[in-house]
Amino acid sequence: MSNPSLLILPGDGIGPEVMAEVRKVIDWFGKNRDLAFDVSEDLVGGSAYDKHGTPLHDDTMAKAQEVDAVLLGAVGGPKYDALDFSVKPERGLLRLRKEMDLFSNLRPAQCFDALADFSSLKKDVVAGLDIMIVRELTSGIYFGEPRGIFKEGNERIGINTQRYTESEIARVARSAFELARKRGNKVCSMEKANVMESGILWREVVTEVHQAEYADVELSHMYADAGAMQLCRWPKQFDVIVTDNLFGDLLSDAAAMLTGSLGMLPSASLGAPMANGRPKALYEPVHGSAPDIAGQGKANPIACVLSFAMALRYSFDQGEEADRLEKAVEKVLADGARTADLLGEDGAKPISTSEMGDAIVAALTASL
Ligand code: IPM
Ligand code: MG
């Protein structure tokens, strides 16, 4: 049988340097765990624009549809700020999400013991935190029509449309309930049913799916603004949070910061199963391209490494190997390895991006 295929899209800013560390980890699994991948690499975002005049070439899009999983670094940077909206680096990422129909975006927020002091919240509020935000990723206000900037009378008017069909809500709700069954068996659904009709429908459909198929899972509802407040007040009350595209974007950044650093958090974007039974899938760190530190060896590769761990778990059915990789990360942190983003005020010397990658690989080897 041929090896599973991975398309790597390092992207812009720190994307290429964190991805280089993931390549070390992928090679390690090939050499030591009989888990070799056919890896190909291509451009996305600003780097694709520089070469092709588009943030995602059609050939790259076609490749992404064919492979078993896509691993993406980050896109964007100030260099591209002035570009027309239609060719901005972010459009490349949004096209991948939309055309692969990656409707379920899993964003775990986990607080590593060694880092509980880095959170801006008190240690007992975040120590041991382990929540999963399931963000709807292919619809809602990010994609709804009509959209645009129009002229009305003698002024301009900017329009975006929040739009959800029942089936779009139902499928992401199912993915949240399925995940909850493998975790703490609790789902909290967030919308603003108090002010938005799409929120009323969201709440109704989530409730219907729950009653018909997942009555064994505990379900609660919260307005998204109250949810944001509760995330800061006592985040450990949550297990799985399911929410729409825009609220999920905001709430996942807030949840990420509870854990101390955005440089730590991975994500998986999953779609329907392909012919081989694997879900369409794209894995990427939650952090952005961090152009201010790009190319200096300062970036933390952990979010991207942990995104590969999610690929092992969700695309390749290698839960034990995913655990091994996550434990290796936990071990290097417990041993005191810190990239610059994880330093307190004690004047300790940070290690570089590649030193962090090497430390993770060494911890993997020690795990054998
Ligand atoms: C994210 C990012 C993206 C989004 C941007 C880069 C388009 O913020 O993945 O959370 O808004 O979805
Ligand atoms: Mg975001």
XYZ file of C-alpha atoms in Angstrom, residues 147-269:
123
model
C -21.686 41.283 0.471
C -19.641 44.207 -0.724
C -19.231 47.948 -0.548
C -22.021 49.685 -2.446
C -23.095 53.212 -3.103
C -26.375 54.295 -1.539
C -27.400 57.860 -2.274
C -24.259 59.854 -1.720
C -22.548 57.592 0.733
C -20.968 54.129 0.663
C -22.482 51.216 2.482
C -20.584 48.101 3.596
C -22.594 44.879 3.664
C -21.976 41.369 4.940
C -24.661 38.793 5.513
C -25.006 36.234 8.275
C -26.686 33.234 6.688
C -27.053 29.670 7.953
C -29.066 26.774 6.570
C -30.444 24.087 8.869
C -28.176 21.454 7.366
C -25.085 23.617 7.912
C -25.976 24.013 11.575
C -26.895 20.353 12.009
C -23.634 18.983 10.611
C -21.378 21.103 12.779
C -23.559 20.339 15.806
C -23.122 16.617 15.126
C -19.381 16.962 14.974
C -19.418 18.773 18.347
C -21.604 16.097 19.968
C -19.430 13.299 18.566
C -16.323 14.934 20.026
C -18.010 15.542 23.370
C -18.767 11.824 23.664
C -15.027 11.135 23.503
C -14.245 13.840 26.078
C -16.293 15.280 28.932
C -19.702 14.611 27.313
C -20.785 18.273 27.526
C -21.586 20.756 24.772
C -22.303 24.454 25.195
C -23.730 26.102 22.073
C -23.170 29.853 21.651
C -25.057 32.325 19.451
C -27.019 35.521 19.919
C -30.577 34.278 19.687
C -31.600 37.398 21.609
C -30.805 39.653 18.644
C -30.284 37.510 15.526
C -32.741 35.283 13.661
C -29.838 33.126 12.505
C -29.117 32.650 16.213
C -32.689 31.567 16.902
C -32.444 28.973 14.130
C -29.016 27.894 15.388
C -30.396 27.229 18.867
C -33.435 25.358 17.507
C -31.445 23.113 15.194
C -28.788 22.295 17.796
C -31.588 21.377 20.211
C -33.322 19.172 17.615
C -30.119 17.303 16.717
C -29.447 16.848 20.408
C -32.864 15.420 21.193
C -32.953 13.145 18.169
C -29.405 11.773 18.233
C -27.352 12.843 21.244
C -29.641 13.008 24.265
C -26.891 11.285 26.309
C -24.675 14.386 25.959
C -25.260 17.324 28.302
C -26.260 20.387 26.261
C -26.449 24.017 27.354
C -26.873 27.291 25.444
C -25.293 30.668 26.051
C -25.379 34.016 24.320
C -21.957 34.473 22.797
C -21.192 37.666 24.718
C -21.975 35.943 28.017
C -19.895 33.016 26.768
C -16.919 35.330 26.273
C -17.363 36.567 29.814
C -17.640 33.038 31.225
C -14.505 31.989 29.321
C -12.554 34.611 31.261
C -14.345 34.023 34.560
C -14.222 30.234 34.871
C -13.212 28.483 31.655
C -13.090 25.034 33.243
C -16.907 24.925 33.252
C -16.692 24.144 29.499
C -15.895 20.941 27.663
C -16.921 21.442 24.009
C -18.179 24.808 22.752
C -19.940 24.884 19.379
C -20.474 28.194 17.641
C -20.650 29.951 14.285
C -17.853 31.202 12.079
C -17.445 34.756 13.394
C -18.148 34.097 17.078
C -15.831 31.101 16.816
C -13.079 33.294 15.407
C -13.326 35.657 18.390
C -13.963 33.122 21.118
C -11.107 30.886 19.989
C -8.594 33.730 20.170
C -9.812 34.547 23.667
C -9.683 30.888 24.710
C -6.225 30.557 23.203
C -4.863 33.383 25.300
C -6.137 31.735 28.489
C -3.417 29.164 27.950
C -0.644 31.748 28.000
C 0.586 31.826 24.432
C -0.970 31.767 21.014
C 2.201 30.002 19.941
C 0.973 26.772 21.496
C -2.364 26.089 19.888
C -3.133 23.822 16.947
C -6.307 23.413 14.944
C -7.974 20.914 12.648
C -10.490 21.800 9.963
